Structures are given as C-alpha cells and as structure tokens.
Amino acid sequence: MDRDLVERAMAGDHDAFSELARVSIGRLYAAARLILRDPQRAEDATQEALVAAWRDLSSLRDPERFEAWLHRLLVRACYREARRGRRRWAIEMDIRPSDRIEHAIEPDPAAALADRDEIERGFVRLDQDQRTVIVLHYYLGLTLDEAAIALGVPPGTVRSRLHRANR
C-alpha cells in the first residue's frame, strides 16, 4: 500500500481514501465471501468494514499497517454479520452454450468437479474461526503472526486453529 496515499486519507482526503478502497475492495469482498459463504452477507461486511475504515482512519497509528488494520476491520465485520444470523440462500448456476463437435474428445470435468466438491464440503464443516484463519493465511497470504494481529488473538491460537482446520 502507498504510504503517502494512506497519510493523505488519514488527513481527510476523500480521493485518497477512494483510491485505497478501490484497490482493496475486490480482495476484501473475496475474503468476506470465503469467510461468510454468502455473497450478500459478504457485501454487507465489506461495506461495513470500509465505512468503519473511513470513520476510524484517524485512529490508525502506523500508515504502514493499513492493510493489516483493514483486514482486522473486515474480520470483525464478518463476525458481526455472522452473529446476525440472517440466512439467505441462493443457488448459482453457470450455464454456457454447448459448441461441442459431435465426436470431439474433451477432458472429463467430473474429476475436477469431484475435487472441488470435496474441498467445498470440508470447508463448510469448519467453524467460522477456522475458516477465517484459512482465508487470512492461504488466501490473503498473511503470515500466522499477521493473522493473529488481524484477529486480535495470540499467535498460538491462530496456529492451533489452522492445525485443527487442516486436520
């Protein structure tokens, strides 16, 4: 993250904050969606995190820690959204027109689908704390110590959650 941009946003520059939000929103939403497993709730949590970031930006002490601070706000927003208990179910299906030639040989997508299904079933069985650590570490690329800071828990707690989730 550009330190100058963060400092300008901290000073109240709306355009600087808009740029920070623009470069962060996709990654924040993707992480929230993985944590919450619901697109609408992920949108709500992402929006809530960005609003909190704008509102509380002056409390950020070190501009270099902006991304970790923003991830912490997102995790807190995801936890609040999960506690609300709202369940919205949506079924998404990607339908593509078939342009296969009658006898064309294509790789069987069943194996990849079975792998994806097995991973999805395992991911759904994890509790929210375990899912959050998986997303922060493997998806966002945070070290375990950075994930501990983002979650506001000791590093040992993050390590044990990751171990249980991987098991």
mmCIF file of C-alpha atoms in Angstrom:
data_model
loop_
_atom_site.group_PDB
_atom_site.id
_atom_site.type_symbol
_atom_site.label_atom_id
_atom_site.label_comp_id
_atom_site.label_asym_id
_atom_site.label_seq_id
_atom_site.Cartn_x
_atom_site.Cartn_y
_atom_site.Cartn_z
ATOM 1 C CA MET A 1 0.000 0.000 0.000
ATOM 2 C CA ASP A 2 1.247 3.505 -0.816
ATOM 3 C CA ARG A 3 2.182 5.199 2.477
ATOM 4 C CA ASP A 4 1.616 8.673 1.010
ATOM 5 C CA LEU A 5 -1.904 7.710 -0.063
ATOM 6 C CA VAL A 6 -2.699 6.371 3.410
ATOM 7 C CA GLU A 7 -1.321 9.518 5.063
ATOM 8 C CA ARG A 8 -3.391 11.737 2.752
ATOM 9 C CA ALA A 9 -6.504 9.691 3.558
ATOM 10 C CA MET A 10 -5.718 9.965 7.273
ATOM 11 C CA ALA A 11 -5.623 13.742 6.815
ATOM 12 C CA GLY A 12 -9.174 13.643 5.415
ATOM 13 C CA ASP A 13 -8.515 13.423 1.665
ATOM 14 C CA HIS A 14 -11.635 11.732 0.228
ATOM 15 C CA ASP A 15 -9.974 10.999 -3.114
ATOM 16 C CA ALA A 16 -7.043 9.258 -1.416
ATOM 17 C CA PHE A 17 -9.403 7.085 0.612
ATOM 18 C CA SER A 18 -11.461 6.312 -2.510
ATOM 19 C CA GLU A 19 -8.308 5.072 -4.211
ATOM 20 C CA LEU A 20 -7.383 2.939 -1.195
ATOM 21 C CA ALA A 21 -10.893 1.470 -1.158
ATOM 22 C CA ARG A 22 -10.817 0.880 -4.917
ATOM 23 C CA VAL A 23 -7.623 -1.175 -4.778
ATOM 24 C CA SER A 24 -8.748 -3.107 -1.674
ATOM 25 C CA ILE A 25 -12.434 -3.815 -2.245
ATOM 26 C CA GLY A 26 -12.094 -6.852 -4.504
ATOM 27 C CA ARG A 27 -9.766 -8.641 -2.158
ATOM 28 C CA LEU A 28 -11.840 -7.702 0.897
ATOM 29 C CA TYR A 29 -15.039 -8.962 -0.722
ATOM 30 C CA ALA A 30 -13.419 -12.226 -1.799
ATOM 31 C CA ALA A 31 -12.139 -12.837 1.726
ATOM 32 C CA ALA A 32 -15.517 -11.971 3.255
ATOM 33 C CA ARG A 33 -17.278 -14.293 0.842
ATOM 34 C CA LEU A 34 -14.977 -17.142 1.789
ATOM 35 C CA ILE A 35 -15.482 -16.463 5.498
ATOM 36 C CA LEU A 36 -19.254 -15.978 5.401
ATOM 37 C CA ARG A 37 -20.130 -18.299 2.489
ATOM 38 C CA ASP A 38 -22.861 -15.909 1.349
ATOM 39 C CA PRO A 39 -22.434 -13.205 -1.326
ATOM 40 C CA GLN A 40 -24.950 -10.725 0.091
ATOM 41 C CA ARG A 41 -23.637 -11.006 3.631
ATOM 42 C CA ALA A 42 -20.090 -10.655 2.270
ATOM 43 C CA GLU A 43 -21.115 -7.443 0.502
ATOM 44 C CA ASP A 44 -22.605 -6.119 3.750
ATOM 45 C CA ALA A 45 -19.477 -6.991 5.736
ATOM 46 C CA THR A 46 -17.181 -5.440 3.121
ATOM 47 C CA GLN A 47 -19.210 -2.248 3.084
ATOM 48 C CA GLU A 48 -19.296 -2.151 6.876
ATOM 49 C CA ALA A 49 -15.502 -2.585 7.028
ATOM 50 C CA LEU A 50 -14.888 0.232 4.540
ATOM 51 C CA VAL A 51 -17.272 2.574 6.362
ATOM 52 C CA ALA A 52 -15.510 1.770 9.644
ATOM 53 C CA ALA A 53 -12.148 2.362 7.961
ATOM 54 C CA TRP A 54 -13.186 5.832 6.819
ATOM 55 C CA ARG A 55 -14.757 6.664 10.166
ATOM 56 C CA ASP A 56 -11.815 5.408 12.256
ATOM 57 C CA LEU A 57 -8.895 6.160 9.933
ATOM 58 C CA SER A 58 -7.585 8.862 12.242
ATOM 59 C CA SER A 59 -7.048 6.195 14.944
ATOM 60 C CA LEU A 60 -4.563 4.300 12.748
ATOM 61 C CA ARG A 61 -1.148 4.922 14.303
ATOM 62 C CA ASP A 62 1.134 3.474 11.624
ATOM 63 C CA PRO A 63 0.250 4.033 7.944
ATOM 64 C CA GLU A 64 2.422 1.013 7.064
ATOM 65 C CA ARG A 65 -0.074 -1.198 8.932
ATOM 66 C CA PHE A 66 -3.098 -0.013 6.911
ATOM 67 C CA GLU A 67 -3.704 -3.351 5.169
ATOM 68 C CA ALA A 68 -3.484 -5.399 8.368
ATOM 69 C CA TRP A 69 -5.764 -2.892 10.107
ATOM 70 C CA LEU A 70 -8.255 -3.064 7.228
ATOM 71 C CA HIS A 71 -8.235 -6.885 7.354
ATOM 72 C CA ARG A 72 -8.928 -6.718 11.074
ATOM 73 C CA LEU A 73 -11.912 -4.431 10.434
ATOM 74 C CA LEU A 74 -13.155 -6.872 7.794
ATOM 75 C CA VAL A 75 -12.862 -9.874 10.100
ATOM 76 C CA ARG A 76 -14.766 -8.034 12.833
ATOM 77 C CA ALA A 77 -17.457 -7.049 10.320
ATOM 78 C CA CYS A 78 -17.721 -10.679 9.155
ATOM 79 C CA TYR A 79 -18.132 -11.876 12.725
ATOM 80 C CA ARG A 80 -20.847 -9.295 13.380
ATOM 81 C CA GLU A 81 -22.607 -10.256 10.167
ATOM 82 C CA ALA A 82 -22.450 -13.948 11.091
ATOM 83 C CA ARG A 83 -23.898 -13.228 14.547
ATOM 84 C CA ARG A 84 -26.879 -11.505 12.991
ATOM 85 C CA GLY A 85 -27.949 -14.963 11.942
ATOM 86 C CA ARG A 86 -29.533 -13.877 8.718
ATOM 87 C CA ARG A 87 -29.563 -16.692 6.262
ATOM 88 C CA ARG A 88 -30.072 -16.019 2.618
ATOM 89 C CA TRP A 89 -29.800 -18.913 0.286
ATOM 90 C CA ALA A 90 -29.050 -18.501 -3.367
ATOM 91 C CA ILE A 91 -28.357 -21.111 -5.949
ATOM 92 C CA GLU A 92 -25.997 -20.036 -8.670
ATOM 93 C CA MET A 93 -25.516 -21.956 -11.838
ATOM 94 C CA ASP A 94 -23.215 -21.165 -14.697
ATOM 95 C CA ILE A 95 -24.881 -22.195 -17.940
ATOM 96 C CA ARG A 96 -22.851 -21.985 -21.082
ATOM 97 C CA PRO A 97 -23.985 -22.811 -24.576
ATOM 98 C CA SER A 98 -22.553 -26.037 -25.875
ATOM 99 C CA ASP A 99 -20.476 -25.762 -29.005
ATOM 100 C CA ARG A 100 -19.124 -29.288 -28.920
ATOM 101 C CA ILE A 101 -18.494 -31.123 -32.107
ATOM 102 C CA GLU A 102 -20.330 -34.436 -32.244
ATOM 103 C CA HIS A 103 -17.257 -36.628 -31.691
ATOM 104 C CA ALA A 104 -14.816 -34.172 -30.118
ATOM 105 C CA ILE A 105 -12.826 -35.596 -27.242
ATOM 106 C CA GLU A 106 -12.791 -33.352 -24.206
ATOM 107 C CA PRO A 107 -11.295 -33.992 -20.802
ATOM 108 C CA ASP A 108 -13.800 -35.328 -18.331
ATOM 109 C CA PRO A 109 -14.667 -32.477 -15.942
ATOM 110 C CA ALA A 110 -16.018 -34.952 -13.380
ATOM 111 C CA ALA A 111 -12.653 -35.384 -11.632
ATOM 112 C CA ALA A 112 -12.148 -31.635 -11.175
ATOM 113 C CA LEU A 113 -15.767 -31.269 -10.060
ATOM 114 C CA ALA A 114 -15.376 -34.082 -7.528
ATOM 115 C CA ASP A 115 -12.217 -32.457 -6.111
ATOM 116 C CA ARG A 116 -13.924 -29.078 -5.853
ATOM 117 C CA ASP A 117 -16.955 -30.665 -4.208
ATOM 118 C CA GLU A 118 -14.796 -32.476 -1.636
ATOM 119 C CA ILE A 119 -12.936 -29.254 -0.767
ATOM 120 C CA GLU A 120 -16.231 -27.350 -0.508
ATOM 121 C CA ARG A 121 -17.755 -29.968 1.808
ATOM 122 C CA GLY A 122 -14.685 -29.830 4.023
ATOM 123 C CA PHE A 123 -14.625 -26.032 4.058
ATOM 124 C CA VAL A 124 -18.300 -25.831 5.052
ATOM 125 C CA ARG A 125 -17.696 -28.159 8.030
ATOM 126 C CA LEU A 126 -15.125 -25.759 9.516
ATOM 127 C CA ASP A 127 -16.330 -23.336 12.145
ATOM 128 C CA GLN A 128 -16.049 -19.633 11.413
ATOM 129 C CA ASP A 129 -12.814 -19.171 13.374
ATOM 130 C CA GLN A 130 -11.095 -21.942 11.452
ATOM 131 C CA ARG A 131 -12.452 -20.721 8.114
ATOM 132 C CA THR A 132 -11.249 -17.195 8.909
ATOM 133 C CA VAL A 133 -7.698 -18.373 9.663
ATOM 134 C CA ILE A 134 -7.634 -20.418 6.439
ATOM 135 C CA VAL A 135 -8.740 -17.376 4.413
ATOM 136 C CA LEU A 136 -6.297 -14.982 6.076
ATOM 137 C CA HIS A 137 -3.330 -17.333 5.782
ATOM 138 C CA TYR A 138 -3.813 -19.186 2.500
ATOM 139 C CA TYR A 139 -5.991 -16.787 0.513
ATOM 140 C CA LEU A 140 -4.753 -13.373 1.663
ATOM 141 C CA GLY A 141 -1.199 -14.613 2.214
ATOM 142 C CA LEU A 142 -0.821 -13.268 5.742
ATOM 143 C CA THR A 143 1.780 -14.888 7.980
ATOM 144 C CA LEU A 144 0.403 -16.539 11.085
ATOM 145 C CA ASP A 145 1.678 -13.634 13.193
ATOM 146 C CA GLU A 146 -0.038 -11.130 10.877
ATOM 147 C CA ALA A 147 -3.244 -13.185 11.033
ATOM 148 C CA ALA A 148 -3.016 -13.117 14.835
ATOM 149 C CA ILE A 149 -2.772 -9.320 14.741
ATOM 150 C CA ALA A 150 -5.704 -9.093 12.318
ATOM 151 C CA LEU A 151 -7.810 -11.334 14.568
ATOM 152 C CA GLY A 152 -6.636 -9.793 17.809
ATOM 153 C CA VAL A 153 -5.695 -13.180 19.282
ATOM 154 C CA PRO A 154 -2.361 -14.701 20.348
ATOM 155 C CA PRO A 155 -0.261 -16.335 17.594
ATOM 156 C CA GLY A 156 -0.608 -19.714 19.324
ATOM 157 C CA THR A 157 -4.383 -19.521 18.959
ATOM 158 C CA VAL A 158 -4.026 -18.907 15.228
ATOM 159 C CA ARG A 159 -1.612 -21.828 14.921
ATOM 160 C CA SER A 160 -3.970 -24.204 16.762
ATOM 161 C CA ARG A 161 -6.995 -23.076 14.704
ATOM 162 C CA LEU A 162 -5.034 -23.599 11.495
ATOM 163 C CA HIS A 163 -3.867 -27.012 12.665
ATOM 164 C CA ARG A 164 -7.422 -28.098 13.531
ATOM 165 C CA ALA A 165 -8.760 -26.702 10.245
ATOM 166 C CA ASN A 166 -6.105 -28.523 8.199
ATOM 167 C CA ARG A 167 -6.740 -31.734 10.102
#
